[in-house]
Amino acid sequence: MKEHYYVALDIGSSSVKVVVGEKFHNGVNVIGTGQTFTDGVSKGMINDFDQAKNAIIDTIKKAKIASGVDIDEVFVKIPIADTKIHFTDEILRFSGQATEISGEHIEELLENVRSANIHSNEEVVSVYPVSFIVDGLHEVNDPKEMIVEDSLTVKAGVITANRTLLINLIKCVEAAGLTVLDVYSDALNYQHVLTDAEIELGAVVIDIGMDLTQFAYFERGSLKYANSVALAGRDITLDLVDEFNTTYEEADKAKEQYGHAFFDHASDDEKLMLSQTDSDQGLQVTSKDLADVIELVIEDALMSVFENIAANGINTVQGGFIITGGTSNIRGVKELVQDLVAEKVRVHIPNQMGARKPEFTSAISTLSNGIMFDELLDYVTIDNYDDYPEDSGEHVESSNQQEQPTNFFTGLFNKRKEENELQVNRDDSEVEEDELDQEDYNYPEEEDSPSYEDESVDSDEDYEDYEDDEIESRVGSEEAKETKDDSSLGSKMKKVLKNLFE
């Protein structure tokens, strides 16, 4: 089987991060990462296009080297800032005909939700199912393979974002030579850092980054609320600069190496010298001196989060608080949060090899989101092209003649479906050509022809080799046909091969 790789691009305020991974049991296996620090992004927005683009290019190169994977397609995450969440219902009717629910039915429902929620200055970033109801009777999380006769209803959440911010973000990614497969909001990504108990009981994820502290509340298995406050790690550094009259670089280094977020646990024995901007003499400070400043900023950020969620009717958090993000690397963050709340607190650090840093939480969660939706919509089933009706070619032809969406993002959600259908038509065409060729071909005697029934597969490795040969044959056939197509169709075909095989 050809590996199905997922690549997540996280354009953060302090650095650009890329994670390359693959589905592994019920999680993600990270096979390569890249990180480049940049000043081209602030508070989730591109503020220097060239710097951000170059940082993306450099990070992709690092991830390619680390993973050995040629990267040209990515899932992009966007911050929670300037996003909104609301909930809606959508119904798909079946007119009394017993039908087995498939990924296509689910996708049609979610696409209908997306189409109904487009506004002039906002763009739908994510549509996610809260639950499905089959024939008004069964409420389930995944209705695939169930029989429906009357209707399939989805209760869905819709995340929208400012269209201008999205356009600039996607434009920057494309300028770096990449194709965007889909965009996911951090609000939805955070579900993948929670345990089943936490997401059911009600838990708050707090991501303390460089410019933003983002938070999302989950309950009964789905996202209920998300927001952000513009107070985070950079504010700590700037306050240290003012307090100790030192440079930004030294203040930031002191914060990371000697900083402590909980004053009561900080030490007077840990000492360091800070240079002074107006003197040749250095200033000696202790970890406790730093904690006096750091605790105040983080506490202000946390109190803003607590006030915000309380103002939106969230008064109990039985599942606890989960802290992550780059600034959570500072010692004492867990103890500080625990001192402020009565519920349990934990710091989330990804457990994937090579990415065991809280600043990689968002990127890895983006990979998990890509895998989750691919499984929900049957994108990663290796034989999904065998289940399409024979007349699917007519459907694709008509869909290609439809008017293109007015902006880039409307088409992101169903782009992979169209590409899969395109691949289906080409596969069907190849099969028909092969059958015609076989009618005109005089086969040798049966004893001279190879018999696959006589060959046994001794191990999974042998099976994978067989699948690789089959895939290479298809790839070769596709490359021969691509010379007759335009460059856009050729790009789509490469994407299809990656999406069809897990």
Short mmCIF file of C-alpha atoms in Angstrom, two decimals:
data_model
loop_
_atom_site.label_atom_id
_atom_site.label_comp_id
_atom_site.label_asym_id
_atom_site.label_seq_id
_atom_site.Cartn_x
_atom_site.Cartn_y
_atom_site.Cartn_z
CA MET A 1 0.00 0.00 0.00
CA LYS A 2 1.27 3.45 -0.84
CA GLU A 3 1.68 5.56 2.27
CA HIS A 4 -0.81 8.38 2.71
CA TYR A 5 1.04 11.30 4.20
CA TYR A 6 -0.50 14.34 5.83
CA VAL A 7 1.30 17.68 6.11
CA ALA A 8 0.18 20.44 8.49
CA LEU A 9 1.37 24.04 8.21
CA ASP A 10 1.17 26.21 11.33
CA ILE A 11 1.97 29.88 10.64
CA GLY A 12 2.36 31.18 14.16
CA SER A 13 3.37 34.53 15.61
CA SER A 14 6.81 33.36 16.69
CA SER A 15 7.59 30.68 14.13
CA VAL A 16 6.35 28.68 11.17
CA LYS A 17 6.02 24.99 11.91
CA VAL A 18 5.45 22.03 9.59
CA VAL A 19 4.61 18.49 10.69
CA VAL A 20 4.57 15.50 8.33
CA GLY A 21 2.67 12.49 9.60
CA GLU A 22 0.60 9.45 8.77
CA LYS A 23 -2.34 7.67 10.35
CA PHE A 24 -1.19 5.23 13.01
CA HIS A 25 -3.84 3.14 14.78
CA ASN A 26 -6.06 5.79 16.40
CA GLY A 27 -3.52 8.60 16.28
CA VAL A 28 -0.78 10.25 14.25
CA ASN A 29 2.71 8.98 13.59
CA VAL A 30 5.01 11.97 13.05
CA ILE A 31 7.78 11.24 10.56
CA GLY A 32 9.28 14.70 10.18
CA THR A 33 9.04 18.30 11.37
CA GLY A 34 10.40 21.72 10.49
CA GLN A 35 10.45 25.04 12.32
CA THR A 36 11.63 28.52 11.33
CA PHE A 37 11.42 31.56 13.57
CA THR A 38 10.10 34.69 11.90
CA ASP A 39 8.73 38.17 12.56
CA GLY A 40 6.47 38.05 9.51
CA VAL A 41 3.33 37.13 11.49
CA SER A 42 1.66 38.92 14.38
CA LYS A 43 -1.52 37.95 16.26
CA GLY A 44 -2.35 35.39 13.60
CA MET A 45 -2.08 37.86 10.70
CA ILE A 46 0.53 38.24 7.96
CA ASN A 47 2.30 41.54 8.61
CA ASP A 48 5.30 41.01 6.30
CA PHE A 49 4.42 38.96 3.24
CA ASP A 50 7.98 38.25 2.06
CA GLN A 51 9.25 37.28 5.51
CA ALA A 52 6.34 34.94 6.08
CA LYS A 53 6.69 33.39 2.61
CA ASN A 54 10.42 32.80 3.02
CA ALA A 55 9.86 31.28 6.45
CA ILE A 56 7.32 28.87 4.93
CA ILE A 57 9.77 27.88 2.18
CA ASP A 58 12.60 27.31 4.66
CA THR A 59 10.37 25.28 6.98
CA ILE A 60 9.11 23.08 4.14
CA LYS A 61 12.72 22.36 3.15
CA LYS A 62 13.56 21.31 6.70
CA ALA A 63 10.50 19.07 6.88
CA LYS A 64 11.34 17.48 3.52
CA ILE A 65 14.83 16.62 4.72
CA ALA A 66 13.60 15.29 8.04
CA SER A 67 10.78 13.16 6.60
CA GLY A 68 12.07 12.20 3.16
CA VAL A 69 8.68 13.19 1.74
CA ASP A 70 8.24 15.53 -1.22
CA ILE A 71 5.84 18.18 0.09
CA ASP A 72 3.58 20.13 -2.25
CA GLU A 73 0.20 19.94 -0.49
CA VAL A 74 -0.66 21.02 3.04
CA PHE A 75 -3.43 21.45 5.55
CA VAL A 76 -3.30 24.97 6.95
CA LYS A 77 -4.44 25.92 10.42
CA ILE A 78 -5.76 29.37 11.28
CA PRO A 79 -5.94 30.97 14.73
CA ILE A 80 -9.17 31.53 16.62
CA ALA A 81 -8.80 35.32 16.47
CA ASP A 82 -11.49 36.98 14.31
CA THR A 83 -13.51 33.76 14.03
CA LYS A 84 -17.12 33.04 15.01
CA ILE A 85 -18.98 29.83 15.83
CA HIS A 86 -22.67 29.11 15.40
CA PHE A 87 -24.82 25.99 15.11
CA THR A 88 -27.38 24.86 12.56
CA ASP A 89 -29.28 21.82 11.23
CA GLU A 90 -29.45 20.37 7.74
CA ILE A 91 -31.65 17.53 6.42
CA LEU A 92 -31.12 15.13 3.52
CA ARG A 93 -34.33 13.43 2.29
CA PHE A 94 -34.53 9.88 0.91
CA SER A 95 -38.27 9.66 -0.04
CA GLY A 96 -38.93 6.32 1.65
CA GLN A 97 -36.28 4.42 -0.29
CA ALA A 98 -34.05 2.27 1.91
CA THR A 99 -30.49 3.51 1.41
CA GLU A 100 -27.17 2.68 3.03
CA ILE A 101 -25.55 5.88 4.26
CA SER A 102 -22.13 6.55 2.75
CA GLY A 103 -19.44 9.18 3.05
CA GLU A 104 -20.95 10.93 0.04
CA HIS A 105 -24.23 11.51 1.87
CA ILE A 106 -22.38 12.98 4.85
CA GLU A 107 -20.31 15.19 2.60
CA GLU A 108 -23.41 16.42 0.79
CA LEU A 109 -24.98 17.38 4.11
CA LEU A 110 -21.90 19.27 5.31
CA GLU A 111 -21.47 21.00 1.97
CA ASN A 112 -25.11 22.14 2.09
CA VAL A 113 -24.42 23.62 5.53
CA ARG A 114 -21.35 25.38 4.16
CA SER A 115 -23.22 26.81 1.17
CA ALA A 116 -26.01 28.15 3.35
CA ASN A 117 -23.67 30.07 5.65
CA ILE A 118 -21.67 32.24 3.26
CA HIS A 119 -21.70 35.97 4.05
CA SER A 120 -20.21 38.98 2.33
CA ASN A 121 -17.27 39.63 4.65
CA GLU A 122 -16.84 36.18 6.20
CA GLU A 123 -15.81 32.80 4.92
CA VAL A 124 -16.77 29.39 6.28
CA VAL A 125 -13.57 27.78 7.50
CA SER A 126 -14.86 24.58 9.08
CA VAL A 127 -18.16 22.74 9.17
CA TYR A 128 -18.12 19.95 11.73
CA PRO A 129 -20.85 17.51 12.75
CA VAL A 130 -22.04 17.59 16.33
CA SER A 131 -24.31 14.58 15.76
CA PHE A 132 -26.39 12.84 13.10
CA ILE A 133 -30.01 11.72 13.40
CA VAL A 134 -31.18 8.81 11.24
CA ASP A 135 -34.90 8.87 10.36
CA GLY A 136 -35.54 11.08 13.36
CA LEU A 137 -34.82 8.14 15.68
CA HIS A 138 -31.14 7.35 16.13
CA GLU A 139 -28.66 10.03 17.21
CA VAL A 140 -25.17 8.83 16.28
CA ASN A 141 -21.69 10.24 15.74
CA ASP A 142 -20.97 8.38 12.48
CA PRO A 143 -23.96 7.03 10.52
CA LYS A 144 -22.01 5.35 7.69
CA GLU A 145 -23.34 1.90 6.69
CA MET A 146 -26.60 2.48 8.57
CA ILE A 147 -29.88 2.15 6.64
CA VAL A 148 -32.04 5.25 6.22
CA GLU A 149 -35.46 5.51 4.60
CA ASP A 150 -36.79 8.97 5.35
CA SER A 151 -34.09 11.46 6.33
CA LEU A 152 -30.58 12.01 7.60
CA THR A 153 -30.17 15.11 9.76
CA VAL A 154 -26.91 16.68 10.87
CA LYS A 155 -26.53 19.03 13.79
CA ALA A 156 -23.47 20.98 12.73
CA GLY A 157 -21.17 23.68 14.00
CA VAL A 158 -20.01 26.36 11.58
CA ILE A 159 -16.76 28.30 12.07
CA THR A 160 -16.38 31.48 10.03
CA ALA A 161 -13.43 33.84 9.73
CA ASN A 162 -12.66 37.21 8.23
CA ARG A 163 -12.33 36.73 4.48
CA THR A 164 -9.50 39.22 3.97
CA LEU A 165 -7.32 37.56 6.59
CA LEU A 166 -7.91 34.17 5.00
CA ILE A 167 -7.16 35.40 1.50
CA ASN A 168 -3.83 36.87 2.58
CA LEU A 169 -2.91 33.71 4.48
CA ILE A 170 -3.71 31.40 1.56
CA LYS A 171 -2.02 33.72 -0.91
CA CYS A 172 1.16 33.61 1.16
CA VAL A 173 1.09 29.80 1.30
CA GLU A 174 0.52 29.51 -2.44
CA ALA A 175 3.31 32.02 -3.13
CA ALA A 176 5.60 29.55 -1.34
CA GLY A 177 4.75 26.96 -4.02
CA LEU A 178 2.23 24.93 -2.02
CA THR A 179 -1.32 23.77 -2.64
CA VAL A 180 -3.81 24.12 0.21
CA LEU A 181 -5.92 20.99 0.64
CA ASP A 182 -8.04 22.38 3.44
CA VAL A 183 -8.09 24.95 6.23
CA TYR A 184 -8.83 24.07 9.87
CA SER A 185 -9.48 26.40 12.77
CA ASP A 186 -7.56 25.93 16.00
CA ALA A 187 -10.94 25.98 17.71
CA LEU A 188 -11.78 22.62 16.16
CA ASN A 189 -8.21 21.29 16.30
CA TYR A 190 -8.07 21.38 20.09
CA GLN A 191 -10.52 18.48 20.44
CA HIS A 192 -7.62 16.16 19.63
CA VAL A 193 -5.69 17.06 22.80
CA LEU A 194 -8.58 15.96 25.03
CA THR A 195 -9.35 12.55 26.46
CA ASP A 196 -12.78 11.02 25.93
CA ALA A 197 -13.73 11.83 29.53
CA GLU A 198 -12.58 15.45 29.26
CA ILE A 199 -14.43 16.16 26.02
CA GLU A 200 -17.59 14.57 27.39
CA LEU A 201 -17.65 16.17 30.84
CA GLY A 202 -16.65 19.65 29.66
CA ALA A 203 -13.08 20.90 29.43
CA VAL A 204 -11.26 24.09 28.43
CA VAL A 205 -8.12 24.02 26.30
CA ILE A 206 -5.92 27.10 26.82
CA ASP A 207 -3.16 27.64 24.26
CA ILE A 208 -0.71 30.33 25.45
CA GLY A 209 1.29 31.36 22.42
CA MET A 210 3.47 34.32 21.57
CA ASP A 211 0.86 36.98 20.73
CA LEU A 212 -2.42 35.24 21.53
CA THR A 213 -3.89 33.14 24.30
CA GLN A 214 -6.52 30.99 22.61
CA PHE A 215 -9.10 28.89 24.38
CA ALA A 216 -11.89 26.50 23.46
CA TYR A 217 -14.59 24.81 25.51
CA PHE A 218 -15.75 21.29 24.65
CA GLU A 219 -18.67 19.41 26.19
CA ARG A 220 -20.66 16.29 25.29
CA GLY A 221 -18.19 15.36 22.62
CA SER A 222 -18.02 18.55 20.58
CA LEU A 223 -16.86 22.18 20.44
CA LYS A 224 -19.21 24.64 22.12
CA TYR A 225 -17.28 27.91 22.34
CA ALA A 226 -13.89 29.39 21.44
CA ASN A 227 -12.20 32.79 21.62
CA SER A 228 -8.83 34.44 22.21
CA VAL A 229 -7.24 37.29 24.16
CA ALA A 230 -4.31 39.39 22.92
CA LEU A 231 -2.10 38.76 25.93
CA ALA A 232 0.60 36.10 25.84
CA GLY A 233 4.33 35.32 25.76
CA ARG A 234 5.51 38.46 23.99
CA ASP A 235 3.90 40.62 26.66
CA ILE A 236 5.96 38.79 29.28
CA THR A 237 9.18 39.56 27.42
CA LEU A 238 8.25 43.21 26.92
CA ASP A 239 7.43 43.61 30.61
CA LEU A 240 10.79 42.06 31.53
CA VAL A 241 12.50 44.55 29.21
CA ASP A 242 10.81 47.46 31.00
CA GLU A 243 11.30 46.07 34.48
CA PHE A 244 15.00 45.26 34.20
CA ASN A 245 16.08 47.80 31.57
CA THR A 246 17.54 45.12 29.31
CA THR A 247 17.35 44.10 25.65
CA TYR A 248 14.49 42.13 24.15
CA GLU A 249 16.80 39.23 23.26
CA GLU A 250 18.19 38.91 26.80
CA ALA A 251 14.77 39.25 28.37
CA ASP A 252 13.37 36.52 26.14
CA LYS A 253 16.30 34.21 26.89
CA ALA A 254 15.97 34.84 30.63
CA LYS A 255 12.24 34.07 30.44
CA GLU A 256 12.84 30.73 28.73
CA GLN A 257 15.83 29.55 30.78
CA TYR A 258 15.26 30.99 34.24
CA GLY A 259 11.65 32.13 34.22
CA HIS A 260 8.99 30.82 36.57
CA ALA A 261 5.25 31.47 36.41
CA PHE A 262 4.45 30.79 40.07
CA PHE A 263 6.18 33.22 42.43
CA ASP A 264 5.78 31.01 45.51
CA HIS A 265 7.80 28.20 43.91
CA ALA A 266 10.50 30.35 42.28
CA SER A 267 14.03 30.23 43.68
CA ASP A 268 16.27 32.99 45.02
CA ASP A 269 19.30 30.77 44.40
CA GLU A 270 19.03 30.83 40.59
CA LYS A 271 20.84 34.00 39.52
CA LEU A 272 21.77 35.54 36.19
CA MET A 273 23.25 38.77 34.86
CA LEU A 274 21.25 40.98 32.52
CA SER A 275 22.93 43.67 30.43
CA GLN A 276 21.61 47.22 30.78
CA THR A 277 20.62 49.34 27.83
CA ASP A 278 21.96 52.54 29.41
CA SER A 279 24.97 51.19 31.31
CA ASP A 280 27.99 48.95 30.89
CA GLN A 281 27.27 47.40 34.26
CA GLY A 282 25.11 44.28 34.31
CA LEU A 283 22.20 43.71 36.65
CA GLN A 284 21.96 40.53 38.72
CA VAL A 285 18.46 39.11 39.03
CA THR A 286 17.04 35.88 40.42
CA SER A 287 14.42 33.48 39.20
CA LYS A 288 12.09 34.90 41.84
CA ASP A 289 12.61 38.41 40.44
CA LEU A 290 11.60 37.15 37.01
CA ALA A 291 8.60 35.29 38.46
CA ASP A 292 7.29 38.51 39.97
CA VAL A 293 6.78 39.83 36.42
CA ILE A 294 5.92 36.59 34.64
CA GLU A 295 3.20 35.54 37.08
CA LEU A 296 1.41 38.86 36.73
CA VAL A 297 1.16 38.67 32.92
CA ILE A 298 0.08 35.03 32.75
CA GLU A 299 -2.42 35.54 35.56
CA ASP A 300 -3.92 38.50 33.71
CA ALA A 301 -4.24 36.39 30.57
CA LEU A 302 -5.85 33.52 32.47
CA MET A 303 -8.28 35.78 34.30
CA SER A 304 -9.34 37.25 30.95
CA VAL A 305 -10.02 33.70 29.73
CA PHE A 306 -12.05 32.80 32.84
CA GLU A 307 -14.09 36.00 32.64
CA ASN A 308 -14.79 35.42 28.95
CA ILE A 309 -16.04 31.88 29.32
CA ALA A 310 -18.13 32.83 32.37
CA ALA A 311 -19.72 35.68 30.41
CA ASN A 312 -20.78 33.10 27.81
CA GLY A 313 -22.61 30.92 30.30
CA ILE A 314 -19.85 28.41 31.06
CA ASN A 315 -19.85 28.18 34.84
CA THR A 316 -18.67 24.61 35.43
CA VAL A 317 -15.70 22.87 33.85
CA GLN A 318 -15.91 19.34 35.19
CA GLY A 319 -13.36 17.98 32.72
CA GLY A 320 -10.68 20.41 33.86
CA PHE A 321 -8.25 22.80 32.15
CA ILE A 322 -5.67 21.68 29.61
CA ILE A 323 -2.76 24.08 29.06
CA THR A 324 -0.58 24.00 25.94
CA GLY A 325 1.28 26.30 23.55
CA GLY A 326 4.85 27.57 23.52
CA THR A 327 4.56 29.77 26.60
CA SER A 328 3.42 26.80 28.67
CA ASN A 329 7.08 25.71 28.56
CA ILE A 330 7.73 28.20 31.36
CA ARG A 331 8.08 26.47 34.69
CA GLY A 332 5.24 26.84 37.14
CA VAL A 333 2.43 27.44 34.64
CA LYS A 334 0.50 24.38 35.83
CA GLU A 335 0.92 25.38 39.48
CA LEU A 336 -0.28 28.90 38.75
CA VAL A 337 -3.42 27.70 36.97
CA GLN A 338 -4.07 25.17 39.71
CA ASP A 339 -3.85 27.97 42.26
CA LEU A 340 -6.56 29.90 40.39
CA VAL A 341 -9.10 27.13 39.73
CA ALA A 342 -10.57 24.27 41.71
CA GLU A 343 -10.74 21.81 38.79
CA LYS A 344 -7.93 19.53 37.67
CA VAL A 345 -5.19 21.01 35.48
CA ARG A 346 -2.72 19.36 33.14
CA VAL A 347 -0.17 20.59 30.61
CA HIS A 348 -0.50 18.91 27.23
CA ILE A 349 2.75 17.96 25.48
CA PRO A 350 2.50 15.89 22.28
CA ASN A 351 3.90 12.39 22.73
CA GLN A 352 4.97 11.91 19.12
CA MET A 353 8.69 11.38 18.65
CA GLY A 354 10.40 14.48 17.24
CA ALA A 355 7.56 16.81 18.20
CA ARG A 356 7.42 16.58 21.98
CA LYS A 357 6.97 20.29 22.50
CA PRO A 358 3.72 22.07 23.38
CA GLU A 359 4.27 24.52 20.52
CA PHE A 360 3.66 21.63 18.10
CA THR A 361 0.23 20.86 19.59
CA SER A 362 -1.67 22.92 17.02
CA ALA A 363 0.10 21.45 13.98
CA ILE A 364 -0.30 17.86 15.16
CA SER A 365 -3.97 18.50 15.96
CA THR A 366 -4.40 19.82 12.42
CA LEU A 367 -3.08 16.49 11.10
CA SER A 368 -5.55 14.67 13.34
CA ASN A 369 -8.37 16.79 11.95
CA GLY A 370 -7.38 15.97 8.39
CA ILE A 371 -7.38 12.26 9.19
CA MET A 372 -10.70 12.50 11.05
CA PHE A 373 -12.52 14.12 8.13
CA ASP A 374 -10.91 11.79 5.59
CA GLU A 375 -12.24 8.82 7.56
CA LEU A 376 -15.67 10.38 8.01
CA LEU A 377 -16.01 11.09 4.29
CA ASP A 378 -14.37 7.82 3.15
CA TYR A 379 -11.44 9.59 1.49
CA VAL A 380 -8.80 7.17 2.77
CA THR A 381 -10.43 3.83 1.88
CA ILE A 382 -8.04 2.14 -0.52
CA ASP A 383 -10.77 0.63 -2.72
CA ASN A 384 -13.25 3.49 -2.60
CA TYR A 385 -13.06 3.94 -6.38
CA ASP A 386 -14.73 0.54 -6.89
CA ASP A 387 -17.96 1.70 -5.27
CA TYR A 388 -18.88 4.51 -7.65
CA PRO A 389 -21.73 4.03 -10.14
CA GLU A 390 -20.81 3.51 -13.77
CA ASP A 391 -22.42 6.77 -14.84
CA SER A 392 -20.25 8.86 -12.52
CA GLY A 393 -18.44 10.21 -15.56
CA GLU A 394 -21.52 12.17 -16.60
CA HIS A 395 -21.74 13.69 -13.14
CA VAL A 396 -18.12 14.82 -13.24
CA GLU A 397 -18.51 16.27 -16.69
CA SER A 398 -21.49 18.36 -15.62
CA SER A 399 -19.79 19.44 -12.41
CA ASN A 400 -16.79 20.68 -14.36
CA GLN A 401 -19.09 22.89 -16.38
CA GLN A 402 -20.59 24.54 -13.34
CA GLU A 403 -19.63 28.06 -12.50
CA GLN A 404 -16.56 28.17 -10.27
CA PRO A 405 -16.96 29.54 -6.73
CA THR A 406 -16.37 33.23 -6.39
CA ASN A 407 -13.51 32.76 -3.95
CA PHE A 408 -10.86 30.20 -3.15
CA PHE A 409 -12.17 28.94 0.16
CA THR A 410 -15.67 27.87 -0.85
CA GLY A 411 -14.18 25.11 -2.98
CA LEU A 412 -11.69 23.79 -0.45
CA PHE A 413 -14.16 21.57 1.36
CA ASN A 414 -15.24 19.49 -1.67
CA LYS A 415 -12.06 19.78 -3.75
CA ARG A 416 -10.81 16.31 -2.83
CA LYS A 417 -14.16 14.76 -3.67
CA GLU A 418 -14.01 16.18 -7.20
CA GLU A 419 -10.47 14.93 -7.60
CA ASN A 420 -11.39 11.46 -6.41
CA GLU A 421 -14.23 11.36 -8.93
CA LEU A 422 -11.83 12.47 -11.65
CA GLN A 423 -9.52 9.59 -10.75
CA VAL A 424 -12.49 7.19 -10.77
CA ASN A 425 -13.36 8.14 -14.33
CA ARG A 426 -9.79 7.68 -15.49
CA ASP A 427 -9.55 4.30 -13.77
CA ASP A 428 -12.83 3.17 -15.36
CA SER A 429 -11.58 4.35 -18.76
CA GLU A 430 -8.35 2.41 -18.34
CA VAL A 431 -10.28 -0.72 -17.38
CA GLU A 432 -12.46 -0.44 -20.51
CA GLU A 433 -9.39 0.03 -22.71
CA ASP A 434 -7.73 -2.97 -21.10
CA GLU A 435 -10.83 -5.09 -21.72
CA LEU A 436 -10.86 -4.08 -25.39
CA ASP A 437 -7.19 -4.90 -25.70
CA GLN A 438 -7.77 -8.29 -24.11
CA GLU A 439 -10.48 -9.13 -26.65
CA ASP A 440 -8.03 -8.64 -29.51
CA TYR A 441 -5.11 -10.30 -27.81
CA ASN A 442 -4.34 -13.98 -28.28
CA TYR A 443 -3.29 -15.26 -24.90
CA PRO A 444 -0.70 -18.03 -24.62
CA GLU A 445 -1.63 -21.44 -23.31
CA GLU A 446 -2.80 -21.53 -19.74
CA GLU A 447 0.27 -23.30 -18.46
CA ASP A 448 2.54 -20.53 -19.79
CA SER A 449 0.63 -17.68 -18.18
CA PRO A 450 1.41 -16.66 -14.62
CA SER A 451 -1.17 -17.70 -12.04
CA TYR A 452 -1.63 -15.40 -9.08
CA GLU A 453 -3.69 -18.06 -7.35
CA ASP A 454 -0.61 -20.25 -7.08
CA GLU A 455 1.38 -17.47 -5.43
CA SER A 456 1.02 -17.00 -1.69
CA VAL A 457 1.63 -13.78 0.19
CA ASP A 458 3.95 -14.75 3.01
CA SER A 459 3.85 -11.48 4.87
CA ASP A 460 2.40 -8.00 4.97
CA GLU A 461 5.61 -6.77 3.36
CA ASP A 462 4.98 -8.95 0.29
CA TYR A 463 1.47 -7.62 0.07
CA GLU A 464 2.71 -4.03 0.24
CA ASP A 465 5.19 -4.74 -2.58
CA TYR A 466 2.35 -6.06 -4.73
CA GLU A 467 0.32 -2.94 -4.03
CA ASP A 468 3.29 -0.70 -4.80
CA ASP A 469 3.68 -2.36 -8.24
CA GLU A 470 0.02 -1.81 -8.96
CA ILE A 471 0.23 1.83 -7.90
CA GLU A 472 3.37 2.44 -9.95
CA SER A 473 1.60 1.01 -12.99
CA ARG A 474 -1.30 3.37 -12.51
CA VAL A 475 1.01 6.32 -11.92
CA GLY A 476 2.86 5.54 -15.14
CA SER A 477 -0.38 5.41 -17.08
CA GLU A 478 -1.49 8.70 -15.57
CA GLU A 479 1.77 10.42 -16.46
CA ALA A 480 1.35 9.37 -20.08
CA LYS A 481 -2.09 10.92 -20.21
CA GLU A 482 -1.12 14.09 -18.40
CA THR A 483 0.91 15.24 -21.40
CA LYS A 484 -2.37 15.75 -23.27
CA ASP A 485 -4.00 17.70 -20.44
CA ASP A 486 -3.40 21.21 -19.17
CA SER A 487 -1.14 21.91 -16.21
CA SER A 488 -4.08 22.45 -13.87
CA LEU A 489 -5.48 18.98 -14.52
CA GLY A 490 -2.03 17.50 -14.11
CA SER A 491 -1.74 19.09 -10.69
CA LYS A 492 -5.11 17.66 -9.74
CA MET A 493 -4.07 14.15 -10.77
CA LYS A 494 -1.06 14.21 -8.46
CA LYS A 495 -3.36 15.21 -5.64
CA VAL A 496 -5.80 12.39 -6.44
CA LEU A 497 -3.14 9.70 -6.09
CA LYS A 498 -2.23 11.01 -2.65
CA ASN A 499 -5.84 11.16 -1.49
CA LEU A 500 -6.94 7.72 -2.73
CA PHE A 501 -4.44 5.65 -0.80
CA GLU A 502 -3.87 5.53 2.91
#
